[in-house]
């Protein structure tokens, strides 16, 4: 048993992201990974830069002080625009996607939330980059709407969590792998393969401050959870809450409310990539009506309700909704 464990660890240790993810898709993912390495450095310095930038909108060097999520977006946009295989880049920070070109070589479209939860940076709570990679449609002219595809069409999805370490969780359709950025080499080192979300776990993750705005079904589920020994965990940063749910199990819920009838989270660059990962890990990811990845998007920034995590726990929530 020991030798098997050592073999597995040696096998994991010997791989980094560039070895594990190959082919054309691997090139795009490697560029995204390198961009998140640069974003991680900016996140680490954010509070220092704020201080440096206290003199109005420029820092003491007279440089424009960019909001960190805008900076993260420009890092991803800049690096992906240099590739010949990306056609369209869509982001929470851009009103409309950017079309890099229409050559047939541009086989991929990238959709991203460059720095989700950035408001948490001031209090040093983990934030993250979420990304989704789609194929470029081969029919019709390639334009902004190329990214309006169901989540089932995703070729890959992942997130990078900027926490006590920089962790990338990624799937290209054959299970979920986890990497940690080695700060000494700037490489993402494989630390977990074929990660599975536990089938059951009595943890629910929801912002209960919205109790008055929740549907009767959500309230009924919470009453059930309160009476049946569930624990509550809510960080308020989606990447952190989903990462915990993936590794520990439970259910993360951001439902529709009276104030946000379509939910708060965005379908294209929050709901779909997270749903893809959770389903690849054996969990479920639903809206209050259907699988998130089955929703046909009509707007770049449309919102969705999210119920995702352990398959048993998501089924329990669904029974109440
Ligand atoms: P609330 C962060 O602002 C974010 O977009 C997600 O990361 C997070 O899950 C959600 O909003 C938190 O929203 O309404 O609970 O503050």
Coordinates of C-alpha atoms and ligand atoms in Angstrom, one line a residue:
X1 CA 0.0 0.0 0.0
X2 CA 2.8 2.4 1.0
X3 CA 4.7 1.8 -2.3
X4 CA 1.5 2.4 -4.3
X5 CA 1.0 5.7 -2.4
X6 CA 4.6 6.7 -3.1
X7 CA 4.2 5.7 -6.8
X8 CA 1.1 7.8 -7.0
X9 CA 2.7 10.8 -5.4
X10 CA 5.8 10.4 -7.6
X11 CA 3.5 10.2 -10.6
X12 CA 1.7 13.4 -9.6
X13 CA 4.9 15.2 -8.7
X14 CA 6.4 14.4 -12.1
X15 CA 3.6 16.2 -13.9
X16 CA 3.0 19.9 -14.4
X17 CA 0.2 21.5 -16.3
X18 CA 2.0 21.7 -19.6
X19 CA 2.7 17.9 -19.6
X20 CA -0.8 17.0 -18.4
X21 CA -2.8 19.1 -20.9
X22 CA -1.6 18.7 -24.4
X23 CA -2.8 19.6 -27.9
X24 CA -4.3 22.8 -29.2
X25 CA -6.6 23.1 -26.2
X26 CA -3.5 22.8 -24.0
X27 CA -1.9 25.9 -25.6
X28 CA -4.9 28.1 -24.7
X29 CA -5.0 26.7 -21.2
X30 CA -1.3 27.2 -20.7
X31 CA -1.7 30.9 -21.8
X32 CA -4.6 31.3 -19.3
X33 CA -2.4 29.6 -16.6
X34 CA 0.5 32.0 -17.2
X35 CA -1.9 34.9 -17.1
X36 CA -3.3 33.8 -13.7
X37 CA 0.3 33.6 -12.5
X38 CA 0.6 37.3 -13.3
X39 CA -2.8 38.0 -11.7
X40 CA -1.7 36.2 -8.6
X41 CA 1.3 38.6 -8.2
X42 CA -1.1 41.6 -8.6
X43 CA -3.5 40.1 -6.0
X44 CA -0.6 39.7 -3.6
X45 CA 0.4 43.3 -4.0
X46 CA -3.1 44.7 -4.1
X47 CA -3.2 46.3 -0.7
X48 CA 0.4 47.6 -1.1
X49 CA -0.5 49.2 -4.5
X50 CA -3.6 50.7 -2.9
X51 CA -1.4 52.4 -0.3
X52 CA 1.1 53.4 -3.0
X53 CA -1.9 54.6 -5.0
X54 CA -3.3 56.6 -2.2
X55 CA -2.5 59.9 -4.0
X56 CA -5.7 59.9 -6.0
X57 CA -6.0 57.6 -9.0
X58 CA -2.2 57.3 -9.6
X59 CA 0.4 55.7 -7.5
X60 CA 3.5 57.5 -6.3
X61 CA 5.2 56.7 -9.6
X62 CA 2.4 58.6 -11.4
X63 CA 1.1 55.3 -12.9
X64 CA -2.6 54.9 -13.4
X65 CA -4.0 52.9 -10.5
X66 CA -6.3 50.3 -12.3
X67 CA -9.0 48.4 -10.4
X68 CA -7.7 44.9 -9.9
X69 CA -10.5 43.2 -11.8
X70 CA -9.9 45.5 -14.7
X71 CA -6.2 44.8 -14.5
X72 CA -6.9 41.0 -14.4
X73 CA -9.1 41.4 -17.4
X74 CA -6.4 43.3 -19.4
X75 CA -3.8 40.6 -18.5
X76 CA -6.0 37.8 -19.8
X77 CA -7.1 39.8 -22.9
X78 CA -3.6 40.9 -23.7
X79 CA -2.1 37.4 -23.6
X80 CA -5.0 35.6 -25.4
X81 CA -5.1 38.2 -28.1
X82 CA -1.5 37.3 -29.0
X83 CA -2.7 33.7 -29.9
X84 CA -3.7 32.7 -33.4
X85 CA -6.2 30.1 -32.2
X86 CA -8.6 32.2 -30.2
X87 CA -11.4 33.9 -32.0
X88 CA -13.5 35.6 -29.3
X89 CA -12.8 36.8 -25.8
X90 CA -15.7 37.5 -23.5
X91 CA -15.5 38.8 -19.9
X92 CA -17.5 40.1 -17.0
X93 CA -15.5 43.3 -17.4
X94 CA -16.4 43.9 -21.1
X95 CA -19.9 45.0 -22.2
X96 CA -19.4 43.0 -25.3
X97 CA -17.0 40.2 -26.3
X98 CA -13.8 41.1 -28.3
X99 CA -13.5 39.4 -31.7
X100 CA -9.8 38.8 -32.4
X101 CA -10.3 37.5 -35.9
X102 CA -12.2 35.1 -38.1
X103 CA -9.5 32.9 -39.6
X104 CA -10.3 29.2 -39.5
X105 CA -7.3 28.7 -37.2
X106 CA -9.1 30.5 -34.4
X107 CA -10.8 27.4 -33.1
X108 CA -11.5 28.5 -29.5
X109 CA -13.5 31.1 -27.7
X110 CA -12.7 32.1 -24.1
X111 CA -15.2 33.4 -21.6
X112 CA -14.0 34.5 -18.2
X113 CA -14.7 36.3 -14.9
X114 CA -11.2 37.6 -14.5
X115 CA -11.4 38.3 -10.8
X116 CA -14.5 37.0 -9.1
X117 CA -15.2 38.4 -5.7
X118 CA -12.7 41.2 -6.0
X119 CA -14.5 43.2 -3.4
X120 CA -13.2 40.7 -0.9
X121 CA -9.6 41.6 -1.6
X122 CA -9.7 44.5 0.9
X123 CA -10.3 42.0 3.7
X124 CA -7.9 39.4 2.3
X125 CA -10.5 36.9 1.5
X126 CA -9.7 34.4 -1.3
X127 CA -10.8 35.5 -4.8
X128 CA -10.5 33.8 -8.1
X129 CA -10.4 33.7 -11.9
X130 CA -13.1 31.6 -13.6
X131 CA -12.7 30.5 -17.2
X132 CA -14.6 28.6 -19.8
X133 CA -13.4 27.5 -23.2
X134 CA -15.8 26.9 -26.1
X135 CA -15.3 25.8 -29.7
X136 CA -15.7 28.5 -32.3
X137 CA -18.9 27.8 -34.4
X138 CA -18.0 26.7 -37.9
X139 CA -21.2 27.9 -39.5
X140 CA -21.9 31.5 -40.2
X141 CA -19.8 34.5 -39.5
X142 CA -17.7 34.5 -36.4
X143 CA -18.8 37.4 -34.2
X144 CA -19.6 38.4 -30.6
X145 CA -22.4 35.9 -30.4
X146 CA -20.1 32.9 -30.9
X147 CA -19.9 32.6 -27.1
X148 CA -23.7 32.3 -26.7
X149 CA -23.6 28.5 -26.4
X150 CA -25.0 26.1 -23.9
X151 CA -22.7 24.9 -21.1
X152 CA -22.8 21.4 -22.6
X153 CA -20.7 22.8 -25.5
X154 CA -17.8 23.7 -23.2
X155 CA -14.5 22.0 -24.2
X156 CA -12.8 22.9 -20.9
X157 CA -13.5 25.0 -17.8
X158 CA -11.6 25.8 -14.6
X159 CA -10.8 28.3 -11.9
X160 CA -7.7 29.6 -10.2
X161 CA -8.2 30.4 -6.5
X162 CA -5.8 33.0 -5.0
X163 CA -5.7 31.8 -1.4
X164 CA -3.1 30.6 1.0
X165 CA -1.7 29.0 -2.2
X166 CA -2.6 29.5 -5.8
X167 CA -4.7 26.5 -6.8
X168 CA -6.0 25.7 -10.3
X169 CA -8.9 23.3 -10.7
X170 CA -9.4 22.2 -14.3
X171 CA -11.3 19.8 -16.5
X172 CA -11.1 19.2 -20.2
X173 CA -13.9 16.6 -20.2
X174 CA -12.1 13.6 -18.6
X175 CA -12.5 14.3 -14.9
X176 CA -11.2 17.1 -12.7
X177 CA -7.6 17.7 -11.8
X178 CA -6.0 20.1 -9.3
X179 CA -2.7 22.0 -9.6
X180 CA -0.8 24.3 -7.2
X181 CA 1.4 27.1 -8.5
X182 CA 5.0 26.6 -7.4
X183 CA 6.1 30.1 -6.7
X184 CA 9.7 29.2 -7.2
X185 CA 9.2 28.0 -10.8
X186 CA 5.9 29.6 -11.7
X187 CA 4.7 26.1 -12.8
X188 CA 1.3 24.6 -11.9
X189 CA 2.2 21.3 -10.3
X190 CA -0.4 18.4 -10.4
X191 CA -1.5 17.6 -6.9
X192 CA -4.8 15.8 -7.5
X193 CA -6.4 13.8 -10.3
X194 CA -10.0 12.7 -11.0
X195 CA -11.3 14.6 -8.0
X196 CA -14.8 13.5 -6.9
X197 CA -17.2 15.6 -4.9
X198 CA -18.5 13.5 -2.0
X199 CA -22.0 12.2 -2.6
X200 CA -23.4 13.5 0.7
X201 CA -22.3 16.1 3.2
X202 CA -24.4 18.0 5.6
X203 CA -23.1 21.5 4.7
X204 CA -25.2 24.1 3.0
X205 CA -23.7 27.4 1.7
X206 CA -26.1 30.3 1.1
X207 CA -26.4 33.9 2.2
X208 CA -29.2 33.6 4.7
X209 CA -29.4 37.4 5.0
X210 CA -31.8 37.2 2.1
X211 CA -34.3 35.0 4.1
X212 CA -37.1 37.5 3.5
X213 CA -36.4 37.4 -0.3
X214 CA -36.2 33.6 -0.6
X215 CA -39.0 31.5 -2.1
X216 CA -41.1 29.3 0.2
X217 CA -39.2 26.3 -1.3
X218 CA -35.8 27.7 -0.3
X219 CA -37.0 28.6 3.2
X220 CA -38.5 25.1 3.6
X221 CA -35.2 23.5 2.6
X222 CA -33.3 25.7 5.1
X223 CA -35.8 24.8 7.8
X224 CA -35.1 21.1 7.0
X225 CA -31.3 21.7 7.1
X226 CA -31.6 23.6 10.5
X227 CA -33.5 20.6 12.0
X228 CA -31.3 17.9 10.5
X229 CA -27.8 18.7 11.8
X230 CA -26.5 20.6 8.8
X231 CA -23.5 22.9 9.1
X232 CA -23.5 26.3 7.4
X233 CA -20.4 27.7 5.5
X234 CA -20.6 30.9 3.4
X235 CA -17.5 32.9 2.3
X236 CA -19.2 35.2 -0.1
X237 CA -16.6 34.5 -2.8
X238 CA -17.9 32.0 -5.3
X239 CA -14.6 30.4 -6.2
X240 CA -13.8 29.8 -2.5
X241 CA -17.3 28.5 -1.8
X242 CA -17.3 26.2 -4.8
X243 CA -13.7 25.0 -4.1
X244 CA -14.8 23.9 -0.5
X245 CA -17.9 22.3 -1.9
X246 CA -15.9 20.3 -4.5
X247 CA -13.4 19.1 -1.9
X248 CA -15.5 18.6 1.2
X249 CA -19.0 18.2 -0.3
X250 CA -22.3 19.9 0.6
X251 CA -24.4 22.3 -1.5
X252 CA -23.8 25.9 -2.6
X253 CA -27.0 27.8 -3.3
X254 CA -27.4 31.2 -4.9
X255 CA -31.1 31.0 -5.7
X256 CA -33.5 33.4 -7.4
X257 CA -34.9 35.9 -4.9
X258 CA -37.6 38.6 -5.1
X259 CA -34.9 41.2 -5.6
X260 CA -33.0 39.1 -8.1
X261 CA -35.6 36.9 -9.9
X262 CA -33.0 35.6 -12.3
X263 CA -30.4 35.0 -9.6
X264 CA -27.3 37.0 -9.1
X265 CA -24.5 34.9 -10.6
X266 CA -23.7 35.0 -14.3
X267 CA -24.5 32.0 -16.5
X268 CA -21.7 32.3 -19.1
X269 CA -18.6 32.8 -16.8
X270 CA -19.8 31.7 -13.4
X271 CA -22.6 29.2 -13.7
X272 CA -21.5 27.2 -16.7
X273 CA -17.8 26.7 -15.9
X274 CA -18.6 25.8 -12.2
X275 CA -21.4 23.5 -13.3
X276 CA -19.1 21.8 -15.8
X277 CA -16.5 21.1 -13.1
X278 CA -19.0 19.9 -10.5
X279 CA -20.6 17.5 -13.0
X280 CA -17.2 16.3 -14.1
X281 CA -16.5 15.6 -10.5
X282 CA -19.7 13.5 -10.2
X283 CA -21.9 16.2 -8.6
X284 CA -25.0 18.0 -9.8
X285 CA -25.4 21.7 -10.9
X286 CA -28.9 23.0 -11.4
X287 CA -30.9 26.2 -11.7
X288 CA -34.2 26.1 -9.9
X289 CA -35.6 24.4 -13.0
X290 CA -33.0 22.5 -15.0
X291 CA -29.3 21.6 -15.4
X292 CA -27.3 24.9 -15.6
X293 CA -25.4 23.6 -18.7
X294 CA -28.7 23.0 -20.6
X295 CA -29.7 26.7 -20.5
X296 CA -29.4 28.4 -23.9
X297 CA -27.9 31.8 -23.3
X298 CA -29.4 34.8 -25.1
X299 CA -27.3 37.6 -23.4
X300 CA -23.6 37.8 -22.6
X301 CA -24.2 38.8 -19.0
X302 CA -27.5 36.9 -18.2
X303 CA -27.9 35.7 -14.7
X304 CA -28.8 32.3 -13.4
X305 CA -29.8 30.7 -10.1
X306 CA -27.2 28.1 -8.9
X307 CA -27.7 25.0 -6.8
X308 CA -24.5 22.9 -7.1
X309 CA -22.5 20.3 -5.1
X310 CA -22.9 16.8 -3.8
X311 CA -25.5 14.9 -5.9
X312 CA -27.4 13.7 -2.9
X313 CA -27.6 17.2 -1.3
X314 CA -28.6 18.9 -4.6
X315 CA -31.4 16.3 -5.0
X316 CA -32.5 17.1 -1.5
X317 CA -32.7 20.9 -2.3
X318 CA -34.6 20.1 -5.5
X319 CA -37.2 18.2 -3.6
X320 CA -38.1 21.4 -1.7
X321 CA -38.0 23.7 -4.7
Ligands
LIG1 P1 -23.7 38.1 -1.9 C1 -18.9 38.2 -5.3 O1 -19.3 39.5 -5.3 C2 -19.9 37.3 -6.0 O2 -20.1 37.7 -7.3 C3 -19.6 35.8 -5.9 O3 -18.2 35.6 -5.9 C4 -20.3 35.4 -4.6 O4 -20.6 34.1 -4.6 C5 -21.5 36.3 -4.6 O5 -21.2 37.5 -5.4 C6 -21.8 36.8 -3.2 O6 -23.0 37.6 -3.2 O7 -25.0 38.7 -2.4 O8 -23.9 36.9 -1.0 O9 -22.8 39.1 -1.3

